[in-house]
mmCIF file of C-alpha atoms in Angstrom:
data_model
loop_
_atom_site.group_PDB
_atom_site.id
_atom_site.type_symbol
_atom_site.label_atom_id
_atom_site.label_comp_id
_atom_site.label_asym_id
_atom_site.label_seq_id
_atom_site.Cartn_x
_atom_site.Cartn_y
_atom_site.Cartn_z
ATOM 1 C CA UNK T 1 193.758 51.514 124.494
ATOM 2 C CA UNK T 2 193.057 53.640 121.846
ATOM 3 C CA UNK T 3 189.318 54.927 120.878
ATOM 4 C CA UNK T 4 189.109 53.461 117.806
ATOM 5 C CA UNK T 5 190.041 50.204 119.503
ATOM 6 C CA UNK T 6 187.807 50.709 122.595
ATOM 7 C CA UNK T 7 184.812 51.070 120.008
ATOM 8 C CA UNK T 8 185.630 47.309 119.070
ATOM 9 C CA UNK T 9 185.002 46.242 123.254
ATOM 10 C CA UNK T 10 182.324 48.003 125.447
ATOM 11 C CA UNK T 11 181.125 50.325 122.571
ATOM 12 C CA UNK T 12 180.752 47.140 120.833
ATOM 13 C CA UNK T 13 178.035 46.021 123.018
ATOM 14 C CA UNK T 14 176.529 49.397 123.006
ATOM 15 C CA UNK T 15 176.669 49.920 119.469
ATOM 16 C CA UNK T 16 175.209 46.743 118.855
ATOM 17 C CA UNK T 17 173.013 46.336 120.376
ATOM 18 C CA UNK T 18 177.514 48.811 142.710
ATOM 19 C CA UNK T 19 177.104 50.082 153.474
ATOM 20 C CA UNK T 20 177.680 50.670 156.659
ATOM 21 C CA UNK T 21 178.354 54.218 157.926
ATOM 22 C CA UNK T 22 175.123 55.889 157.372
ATOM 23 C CA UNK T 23 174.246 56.389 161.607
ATOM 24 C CA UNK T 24 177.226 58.066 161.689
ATOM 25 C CA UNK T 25 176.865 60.286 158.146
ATOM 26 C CA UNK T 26 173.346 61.430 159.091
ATOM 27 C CA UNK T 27 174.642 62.385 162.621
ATOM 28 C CA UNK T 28 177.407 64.675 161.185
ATOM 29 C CA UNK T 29 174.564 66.390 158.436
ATOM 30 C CA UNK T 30 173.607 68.819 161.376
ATOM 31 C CA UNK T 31 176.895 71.012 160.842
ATOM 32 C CA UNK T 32 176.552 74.755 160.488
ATOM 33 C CA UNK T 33 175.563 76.079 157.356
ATOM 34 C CA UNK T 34 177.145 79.803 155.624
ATOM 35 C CA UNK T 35 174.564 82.076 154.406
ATOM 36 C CA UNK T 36 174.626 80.285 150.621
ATOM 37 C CA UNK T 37 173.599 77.021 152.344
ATOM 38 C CA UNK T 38 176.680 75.602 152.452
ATOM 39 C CA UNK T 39 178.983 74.175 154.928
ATOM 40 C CA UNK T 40 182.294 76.614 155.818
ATOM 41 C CA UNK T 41 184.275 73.350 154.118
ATOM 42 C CA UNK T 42 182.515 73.778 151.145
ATOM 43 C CA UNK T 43 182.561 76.809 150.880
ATOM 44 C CA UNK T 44 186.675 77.331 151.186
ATOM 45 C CA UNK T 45 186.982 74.444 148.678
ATOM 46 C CA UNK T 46 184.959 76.100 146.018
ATOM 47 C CA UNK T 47 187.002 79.124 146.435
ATOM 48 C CA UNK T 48 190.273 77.374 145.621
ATOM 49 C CA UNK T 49 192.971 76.478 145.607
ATOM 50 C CA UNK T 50 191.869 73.205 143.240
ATOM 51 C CA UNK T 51 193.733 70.261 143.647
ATOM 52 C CA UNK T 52 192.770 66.613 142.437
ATOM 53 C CA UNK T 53 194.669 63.349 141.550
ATOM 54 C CA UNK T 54 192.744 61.199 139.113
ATOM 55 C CA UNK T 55 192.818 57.594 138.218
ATOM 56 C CA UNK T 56 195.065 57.704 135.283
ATOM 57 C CA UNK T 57 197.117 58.841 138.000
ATOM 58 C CA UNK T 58 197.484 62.353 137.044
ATOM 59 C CA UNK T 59 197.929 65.288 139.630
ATOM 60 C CA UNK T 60 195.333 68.184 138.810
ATOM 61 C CA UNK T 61 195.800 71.643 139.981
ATOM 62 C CA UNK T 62 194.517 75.066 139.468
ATOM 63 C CA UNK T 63 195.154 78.263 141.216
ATOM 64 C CA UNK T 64 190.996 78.399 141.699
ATOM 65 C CA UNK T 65 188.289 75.770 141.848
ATOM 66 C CA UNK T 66 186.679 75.177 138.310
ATOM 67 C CA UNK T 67 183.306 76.597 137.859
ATOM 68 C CA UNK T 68 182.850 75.565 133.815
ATOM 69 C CA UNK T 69 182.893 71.934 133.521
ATOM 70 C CA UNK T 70 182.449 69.688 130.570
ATOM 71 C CA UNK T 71 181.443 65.779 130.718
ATOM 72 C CA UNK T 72 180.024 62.633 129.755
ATOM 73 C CA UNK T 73 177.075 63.115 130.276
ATOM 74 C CA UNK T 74 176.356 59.784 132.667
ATOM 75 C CA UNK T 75 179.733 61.760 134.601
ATOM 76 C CA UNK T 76 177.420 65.484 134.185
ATOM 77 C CA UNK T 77 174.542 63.673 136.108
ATOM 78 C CA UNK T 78 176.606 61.989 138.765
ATOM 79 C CA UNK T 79 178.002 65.162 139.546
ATOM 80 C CA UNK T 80 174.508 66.645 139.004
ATOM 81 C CA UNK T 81 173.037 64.399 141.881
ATOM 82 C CA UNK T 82 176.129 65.590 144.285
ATOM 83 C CA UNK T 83 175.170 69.527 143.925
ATOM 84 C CA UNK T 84 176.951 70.809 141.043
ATOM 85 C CA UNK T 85 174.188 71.302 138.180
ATOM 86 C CA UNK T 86 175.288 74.895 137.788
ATOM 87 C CA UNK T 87 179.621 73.863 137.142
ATOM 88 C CA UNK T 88 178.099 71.510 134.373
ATOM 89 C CA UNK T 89 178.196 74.022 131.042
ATOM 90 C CA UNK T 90 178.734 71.040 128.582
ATOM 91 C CA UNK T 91 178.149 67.544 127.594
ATOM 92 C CA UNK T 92 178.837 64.526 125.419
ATOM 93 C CA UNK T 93 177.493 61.228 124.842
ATOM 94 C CA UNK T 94 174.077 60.052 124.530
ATOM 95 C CA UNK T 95 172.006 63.366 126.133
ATOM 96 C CA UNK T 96 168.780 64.571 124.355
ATOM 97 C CA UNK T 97 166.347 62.233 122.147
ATOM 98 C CA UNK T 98 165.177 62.714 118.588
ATOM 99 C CA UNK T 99 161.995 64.360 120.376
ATOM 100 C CA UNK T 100 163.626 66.366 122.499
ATOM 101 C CA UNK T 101 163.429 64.172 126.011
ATOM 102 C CA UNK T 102 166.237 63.363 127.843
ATOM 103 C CA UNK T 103 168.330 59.975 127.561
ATOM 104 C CA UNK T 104 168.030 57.756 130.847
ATOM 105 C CA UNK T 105 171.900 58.251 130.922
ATOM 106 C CA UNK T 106 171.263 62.011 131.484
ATOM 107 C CA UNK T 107 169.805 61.695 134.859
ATOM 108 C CA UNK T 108 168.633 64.878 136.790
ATOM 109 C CA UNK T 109 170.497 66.818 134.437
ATOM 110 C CA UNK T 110 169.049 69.763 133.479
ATOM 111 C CA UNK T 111 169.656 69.041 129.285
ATOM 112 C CA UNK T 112 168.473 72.421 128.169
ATOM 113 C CA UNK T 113 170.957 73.896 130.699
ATOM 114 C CA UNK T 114 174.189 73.111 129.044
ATOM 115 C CA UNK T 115 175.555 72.954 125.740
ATOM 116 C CA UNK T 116 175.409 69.413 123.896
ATOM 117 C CA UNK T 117 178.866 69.508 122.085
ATOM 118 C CA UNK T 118 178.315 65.698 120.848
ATOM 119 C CA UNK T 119 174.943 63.696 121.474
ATOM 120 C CA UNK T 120 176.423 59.945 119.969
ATOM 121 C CA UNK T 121 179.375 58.050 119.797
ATOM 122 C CA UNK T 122 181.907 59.687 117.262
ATOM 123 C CA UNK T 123 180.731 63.226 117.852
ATOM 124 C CA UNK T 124 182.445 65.704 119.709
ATOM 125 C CA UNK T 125 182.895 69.297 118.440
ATOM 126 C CA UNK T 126 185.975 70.712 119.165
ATOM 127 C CA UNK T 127 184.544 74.102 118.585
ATOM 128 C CA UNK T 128 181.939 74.181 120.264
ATOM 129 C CA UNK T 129 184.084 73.098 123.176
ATOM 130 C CA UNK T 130 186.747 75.568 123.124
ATOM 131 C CA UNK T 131 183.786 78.284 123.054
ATOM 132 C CA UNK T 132 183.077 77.562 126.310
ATOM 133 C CA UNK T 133 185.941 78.096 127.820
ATOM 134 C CA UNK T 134 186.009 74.899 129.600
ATOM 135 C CA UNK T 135 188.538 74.694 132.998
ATOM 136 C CA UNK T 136 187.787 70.708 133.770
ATOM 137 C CA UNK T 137 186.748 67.928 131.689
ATOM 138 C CA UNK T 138 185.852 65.188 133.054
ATOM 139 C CA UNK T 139 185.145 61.488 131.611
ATOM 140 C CA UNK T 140 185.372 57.812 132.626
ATOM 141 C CA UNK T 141 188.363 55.295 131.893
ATOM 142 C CA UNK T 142 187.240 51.863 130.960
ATOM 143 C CA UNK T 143 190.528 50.547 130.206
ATOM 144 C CA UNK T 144 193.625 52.471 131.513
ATOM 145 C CA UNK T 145 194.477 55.492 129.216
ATOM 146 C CA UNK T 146 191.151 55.788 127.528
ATOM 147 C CA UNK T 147 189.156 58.859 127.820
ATOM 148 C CA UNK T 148 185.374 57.047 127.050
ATOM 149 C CA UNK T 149 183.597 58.855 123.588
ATOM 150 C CA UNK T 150 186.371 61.196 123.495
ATOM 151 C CA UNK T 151 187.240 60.640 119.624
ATOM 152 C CA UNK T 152 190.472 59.517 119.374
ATOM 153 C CA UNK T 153 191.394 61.748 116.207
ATOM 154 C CA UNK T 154 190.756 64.993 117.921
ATOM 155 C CA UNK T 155 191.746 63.737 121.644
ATOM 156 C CA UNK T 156 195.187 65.831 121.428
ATOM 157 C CA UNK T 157 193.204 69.257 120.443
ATOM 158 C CA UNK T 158 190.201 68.827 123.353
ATOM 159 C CA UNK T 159 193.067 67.162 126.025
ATOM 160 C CA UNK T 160 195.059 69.975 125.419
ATOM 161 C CA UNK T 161 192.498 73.036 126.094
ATOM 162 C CA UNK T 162 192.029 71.733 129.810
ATOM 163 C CA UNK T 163 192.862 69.759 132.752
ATOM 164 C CA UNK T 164 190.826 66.239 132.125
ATOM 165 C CA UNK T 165 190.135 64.372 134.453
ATOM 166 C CA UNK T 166 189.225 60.439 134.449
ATOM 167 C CA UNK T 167 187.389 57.457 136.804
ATOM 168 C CA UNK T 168 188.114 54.203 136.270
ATOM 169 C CA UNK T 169 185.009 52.121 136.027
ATOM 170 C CA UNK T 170 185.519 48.940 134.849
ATOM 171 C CA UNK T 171 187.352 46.152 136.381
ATOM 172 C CA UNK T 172 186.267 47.662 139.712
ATOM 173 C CA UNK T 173 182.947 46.911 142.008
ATOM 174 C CA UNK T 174 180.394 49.324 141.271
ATOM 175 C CA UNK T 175 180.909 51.631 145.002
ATOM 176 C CA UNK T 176 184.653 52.356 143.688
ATOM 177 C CA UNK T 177 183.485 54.834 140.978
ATOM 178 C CA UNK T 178 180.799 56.346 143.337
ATOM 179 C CA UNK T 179 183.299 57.016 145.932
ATOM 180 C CA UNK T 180 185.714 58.491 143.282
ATOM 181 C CA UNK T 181 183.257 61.203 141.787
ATOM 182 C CA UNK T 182 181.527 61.943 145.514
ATOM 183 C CA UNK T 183 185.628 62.875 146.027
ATOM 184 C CA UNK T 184 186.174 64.721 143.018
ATOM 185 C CA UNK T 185 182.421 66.644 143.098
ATOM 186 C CA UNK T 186 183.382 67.659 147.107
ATOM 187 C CA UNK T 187 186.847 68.624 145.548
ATOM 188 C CA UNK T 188 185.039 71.008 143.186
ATOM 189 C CA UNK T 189 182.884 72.569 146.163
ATOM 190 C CA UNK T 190 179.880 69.633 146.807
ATOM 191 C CA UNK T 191 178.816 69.352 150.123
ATOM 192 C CA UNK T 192 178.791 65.353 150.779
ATOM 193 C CA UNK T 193 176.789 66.027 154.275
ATOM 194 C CA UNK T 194 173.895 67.902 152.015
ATOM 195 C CA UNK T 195 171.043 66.705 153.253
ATOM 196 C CA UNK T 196 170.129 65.286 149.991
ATOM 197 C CA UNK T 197 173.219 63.510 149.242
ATOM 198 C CA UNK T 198 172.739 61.875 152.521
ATOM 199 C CA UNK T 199 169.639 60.708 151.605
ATOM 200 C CA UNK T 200 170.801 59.310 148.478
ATOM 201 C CA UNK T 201 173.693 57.382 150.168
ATOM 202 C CA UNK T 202 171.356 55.677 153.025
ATOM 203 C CA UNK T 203 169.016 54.853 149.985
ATOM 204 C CA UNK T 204 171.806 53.057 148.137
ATOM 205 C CA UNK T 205 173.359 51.104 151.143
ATOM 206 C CA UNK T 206 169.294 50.038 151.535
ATOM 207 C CA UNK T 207 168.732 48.862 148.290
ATOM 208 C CA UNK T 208 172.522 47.105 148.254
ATOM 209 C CA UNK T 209 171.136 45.370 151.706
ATOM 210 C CA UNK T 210 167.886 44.325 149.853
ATOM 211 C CA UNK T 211 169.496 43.016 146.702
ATOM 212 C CA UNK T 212 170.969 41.029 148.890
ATOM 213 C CA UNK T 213 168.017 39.489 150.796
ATOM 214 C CA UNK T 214 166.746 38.903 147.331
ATOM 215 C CA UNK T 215 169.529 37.105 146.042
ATOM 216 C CA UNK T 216 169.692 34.598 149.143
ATOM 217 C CA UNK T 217 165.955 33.670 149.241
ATOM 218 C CA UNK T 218 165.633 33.176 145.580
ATOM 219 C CA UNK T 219 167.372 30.070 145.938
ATOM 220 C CA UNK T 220 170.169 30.360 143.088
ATOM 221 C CA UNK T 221 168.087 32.087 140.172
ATOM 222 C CA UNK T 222 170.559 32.867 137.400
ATOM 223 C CA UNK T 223 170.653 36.252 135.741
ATOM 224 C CA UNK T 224 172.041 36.691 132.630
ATOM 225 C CA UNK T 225 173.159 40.657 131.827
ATOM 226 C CA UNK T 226 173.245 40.420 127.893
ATOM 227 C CA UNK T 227 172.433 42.828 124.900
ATOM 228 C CA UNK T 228 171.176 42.653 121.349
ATOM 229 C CA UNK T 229 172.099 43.451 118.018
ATOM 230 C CA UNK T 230 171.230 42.234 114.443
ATOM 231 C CA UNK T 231 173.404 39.146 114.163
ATOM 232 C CA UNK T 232 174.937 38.699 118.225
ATOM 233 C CA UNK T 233 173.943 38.240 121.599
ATOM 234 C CA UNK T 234 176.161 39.652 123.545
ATOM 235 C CA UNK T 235 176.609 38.360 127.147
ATOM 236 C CA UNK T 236 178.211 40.327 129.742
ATOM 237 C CA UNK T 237 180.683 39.756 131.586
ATOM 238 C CA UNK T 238 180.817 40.444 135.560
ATOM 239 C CA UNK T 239 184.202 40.589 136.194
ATOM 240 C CA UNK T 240 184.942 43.722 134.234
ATOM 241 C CA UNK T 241 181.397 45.214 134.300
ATOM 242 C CA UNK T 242 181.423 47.205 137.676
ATOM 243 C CA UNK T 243 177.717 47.192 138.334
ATOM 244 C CA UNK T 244 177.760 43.309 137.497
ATOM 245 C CA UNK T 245 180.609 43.251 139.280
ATOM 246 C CA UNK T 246 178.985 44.376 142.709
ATOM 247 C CA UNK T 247 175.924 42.740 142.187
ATOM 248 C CA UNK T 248 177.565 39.035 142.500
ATOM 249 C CA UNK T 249 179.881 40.642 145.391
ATOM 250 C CA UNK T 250 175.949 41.077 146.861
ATOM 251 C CA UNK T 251 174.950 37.230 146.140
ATOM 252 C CA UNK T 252 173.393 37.439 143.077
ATOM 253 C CA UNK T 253 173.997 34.939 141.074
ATOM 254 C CA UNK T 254 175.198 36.224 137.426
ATOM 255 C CA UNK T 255 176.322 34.433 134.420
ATOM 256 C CA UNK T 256 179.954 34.611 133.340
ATOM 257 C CA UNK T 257 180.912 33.985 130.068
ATOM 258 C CA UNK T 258 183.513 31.316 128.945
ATOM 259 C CA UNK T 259 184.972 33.218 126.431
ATOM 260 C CA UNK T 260 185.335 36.736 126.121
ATOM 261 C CA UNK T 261 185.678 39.328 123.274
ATOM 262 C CA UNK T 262 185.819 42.978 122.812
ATOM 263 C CA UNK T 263 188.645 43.514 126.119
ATOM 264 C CA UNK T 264 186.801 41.161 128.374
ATOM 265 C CA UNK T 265 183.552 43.127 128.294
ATOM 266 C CA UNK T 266 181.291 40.241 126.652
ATOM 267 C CA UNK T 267 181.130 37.009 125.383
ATOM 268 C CA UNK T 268 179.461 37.487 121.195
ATOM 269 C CA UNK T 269 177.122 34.928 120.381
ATOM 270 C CA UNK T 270 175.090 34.091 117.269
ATOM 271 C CA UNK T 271 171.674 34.235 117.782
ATOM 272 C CA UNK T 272 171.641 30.116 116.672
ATOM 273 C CA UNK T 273 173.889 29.633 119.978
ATOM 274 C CA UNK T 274 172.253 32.359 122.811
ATOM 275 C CA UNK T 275 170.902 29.608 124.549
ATOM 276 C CA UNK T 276 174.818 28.369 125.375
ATOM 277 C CA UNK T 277 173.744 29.516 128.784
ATOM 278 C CA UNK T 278 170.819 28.823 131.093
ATOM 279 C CA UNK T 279 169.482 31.866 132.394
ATOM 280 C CA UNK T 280 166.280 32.586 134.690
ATOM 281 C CA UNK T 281 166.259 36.034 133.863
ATOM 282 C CA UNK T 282 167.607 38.372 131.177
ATOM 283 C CA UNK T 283 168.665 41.928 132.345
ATOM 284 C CA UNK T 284 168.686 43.321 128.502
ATOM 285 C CA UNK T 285 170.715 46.576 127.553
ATOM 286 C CA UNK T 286 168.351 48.856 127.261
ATOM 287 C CA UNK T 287 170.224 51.886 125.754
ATOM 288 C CA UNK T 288 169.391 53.850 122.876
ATOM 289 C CA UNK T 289 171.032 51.714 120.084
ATOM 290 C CA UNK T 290 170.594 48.254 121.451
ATOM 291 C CA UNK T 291 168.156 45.814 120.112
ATOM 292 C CA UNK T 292 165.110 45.564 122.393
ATOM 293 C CA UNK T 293 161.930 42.847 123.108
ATOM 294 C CA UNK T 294 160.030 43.582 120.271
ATOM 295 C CA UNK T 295 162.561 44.550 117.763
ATOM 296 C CA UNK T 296 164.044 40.555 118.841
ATOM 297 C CA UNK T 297 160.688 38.736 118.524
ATOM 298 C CA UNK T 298 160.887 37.895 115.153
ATOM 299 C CA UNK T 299 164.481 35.553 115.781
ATOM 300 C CA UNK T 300 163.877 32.218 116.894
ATOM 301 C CA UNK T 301 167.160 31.876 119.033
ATOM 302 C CA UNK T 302 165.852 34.970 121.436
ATOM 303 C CA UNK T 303 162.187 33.678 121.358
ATOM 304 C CA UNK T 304 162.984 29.886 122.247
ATOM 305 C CA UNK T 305 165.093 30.954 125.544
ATOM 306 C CA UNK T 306 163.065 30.149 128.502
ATOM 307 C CA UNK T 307 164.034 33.443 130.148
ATOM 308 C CA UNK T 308 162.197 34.853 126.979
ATOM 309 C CA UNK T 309 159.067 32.093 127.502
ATOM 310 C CA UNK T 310 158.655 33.058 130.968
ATOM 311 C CA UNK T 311 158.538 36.828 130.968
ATOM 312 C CA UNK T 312 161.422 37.024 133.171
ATOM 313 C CA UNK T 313 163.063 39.927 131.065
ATOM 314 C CA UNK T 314 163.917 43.339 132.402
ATOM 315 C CA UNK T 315 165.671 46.207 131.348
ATOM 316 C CA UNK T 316 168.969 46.976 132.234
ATOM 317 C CA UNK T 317 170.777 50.490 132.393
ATOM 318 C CA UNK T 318 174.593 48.789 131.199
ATOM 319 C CA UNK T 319 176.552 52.126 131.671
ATOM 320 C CA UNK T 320 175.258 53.335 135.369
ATOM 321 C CA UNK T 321 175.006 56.846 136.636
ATOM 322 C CA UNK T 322 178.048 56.322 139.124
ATOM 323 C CA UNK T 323 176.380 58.115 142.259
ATOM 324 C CA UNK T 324 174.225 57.028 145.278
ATOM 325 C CA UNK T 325 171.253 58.621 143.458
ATOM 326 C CA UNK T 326 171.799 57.464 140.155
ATOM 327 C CA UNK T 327 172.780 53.557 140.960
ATOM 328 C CA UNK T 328 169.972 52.706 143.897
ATOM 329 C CA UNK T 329 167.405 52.475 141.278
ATOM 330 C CA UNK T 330 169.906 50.073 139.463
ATOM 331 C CA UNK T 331 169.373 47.850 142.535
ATOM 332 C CA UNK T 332 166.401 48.362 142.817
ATOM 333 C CA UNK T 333 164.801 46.720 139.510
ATOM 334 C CA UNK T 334 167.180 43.926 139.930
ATOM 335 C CA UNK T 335 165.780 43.238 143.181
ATOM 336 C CA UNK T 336 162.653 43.629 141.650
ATOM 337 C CA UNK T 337 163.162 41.472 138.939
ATOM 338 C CA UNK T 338 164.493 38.532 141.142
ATOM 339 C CA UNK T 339 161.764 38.962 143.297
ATOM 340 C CA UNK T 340 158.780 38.376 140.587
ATOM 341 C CA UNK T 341 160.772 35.681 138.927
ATOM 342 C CA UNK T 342 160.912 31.984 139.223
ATOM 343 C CA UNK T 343 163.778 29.376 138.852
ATOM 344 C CA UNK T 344 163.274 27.798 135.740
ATOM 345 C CA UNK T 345 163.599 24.215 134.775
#
């Protein structure tokens, strides 16, 4: 799928508007240690040779490890929480606010680190990424052959200055993508028995166990995963949408949508129609772009839902942070969220 034509599916929705092992992995975090602080494995994989097949499939090799690597930035800070803050040199997508803070997408990325060659959909300087010399890029894959906010009028120039890299993420549970960039960071030289990373992973495999919990003893409370625009409600759909996607695998018990649009990714509704579907609580988009509480109190379709009435909304990150670190907190608020809430009538 082309760009241009992925901007009409999940972009659409953006515009518009994820557990056992973990004894076993903190056991084996006592290894020995070089004088850098990492382990000898480490170590000998950041020195090279590189070697890494993607999910296009597409065999990557280089005679070294790359050190300079440019990426989405939601891919920057997954790799970010695995160790690698100082291979990240450049980023696009969503990454720095009009005042200068950091998107949510961003992470523990360091912003004023790297180089922001495109901060929205559509932008992506070619310039400024050749400048940098770049020996990986690294995005995810949506839909097979897509390279996600890599503009498809320029995608032969920036594919062609170095090895890219993709992850699917959609049509897959949530813990596929995870596992897919903890391989590719620990090809590029992360430690995955880092004491940190560790940590991260027994916190997500807690908050997956919790979720869980949640989801049983609410009784069959129905979330809706939806996001706002001018004119559409968009309703999301959980068997493309990974984190969605993992969340029901946990229990919980999330809309899906009759009829799709947009590649599967969402069902559009006018705002006369959102209530097609009873929902106990609305996890709304929250990303910069998408149509939040306030900015929908003034239409009468969002105001008479009895999510809405209730106060049994919450915001939702739609495009997670694929690592253990970045998607616990995911988990997290929705077991939050269905903890505070009620079954409504």
């Amino acid at each position: 799928m082309k760009y241009s034509q992925l901007s009409l599916s999940r972009r659409g929705l953006l515009a518009a508007g994820g557990a056992a092992g973990v004894g076993a992995l903190l056991a084996a975090c006592g290894g020995n240690k070089d004088e850098s602080g990492s382990s000898p494995a480490a170590s000998a994989t950041a020195a090279g040779p590189w070697a890494f097949t993607d999910d296009q499939p597409k065999d990557l090799k280089a005679d070294k490890t790359p050190s300079k690597v440019v990426a989405f930035t939601g891919t920057a800070a997954a790799l970010v929480d695995l160790g690698l803050q100082d291979k990240i040199v450049g980023v696009f997508g969503e990454t720095k606010k009009t005042d200068g803070t950091a998107e949510a997408q961003a992470g523990s990325l360091d912003i004023n680190k790297v180089q922001i060659i495109g901060n929205a959909w559509g932008e992506f300087s070619v310039e400024k990424y050749a400048a940098l010399a770049p020996e990986l890029l690294v995005t995810h894959m949506f839909d097979p052959g897509a390279y996600w906010y890599i503009p498809d009028e320029s995608k032969d120039q920036i594919l062609k200055l170095a090895p890219t890299a993709t992850i699917t993420v959609g049509r897959v549970p949530l813990t596929k993508p995870i596992e897919r960039y903890a391989e590719l960071a620990e090809s590029l030289g992360a430690d995955l028995n880092a004491p940190k990373v560790v940590a991260d992973k027994a916190r997500f495999e807690k908050a997956a166990a919790d979720l869980s919990a949640a989801a049983k003893a609410a009784g069959g409370i129905k979330v809706l995963a939806g996001s706002g625009a001018a004119d559409i409600f968009y309703v999301s759909n959980p068997k493309v949408s990974s984190d969605l996607m993992y969340f029901k695998e946990l229990g919980v018990d999330v809309i899906v949508p009759e009829k799709t649009d947009g590649g599967d990714y969402y069902e559009s509704l006018s705002w006369e129609n959102a209530d097609k579907y009873h929902a106990d609580i609305i996890w709304l988009d929250a990303r910069t772009g998408t149509l939040q509480p306030n900015d929908l109190a003034s239409k009468p379709g969002w105001s008479a839902l009895p999510a809405v009435k209730a106060n049994q909304v919450f915001p939702w990150q739609a495009v997670p942070i694929y690592s253990w670190a970045g998607s616990a907190p995911l988990l997290e608020a929705l077991t939050a969220a269905i903890t505070k809430s009620k079954k409504l009538a």
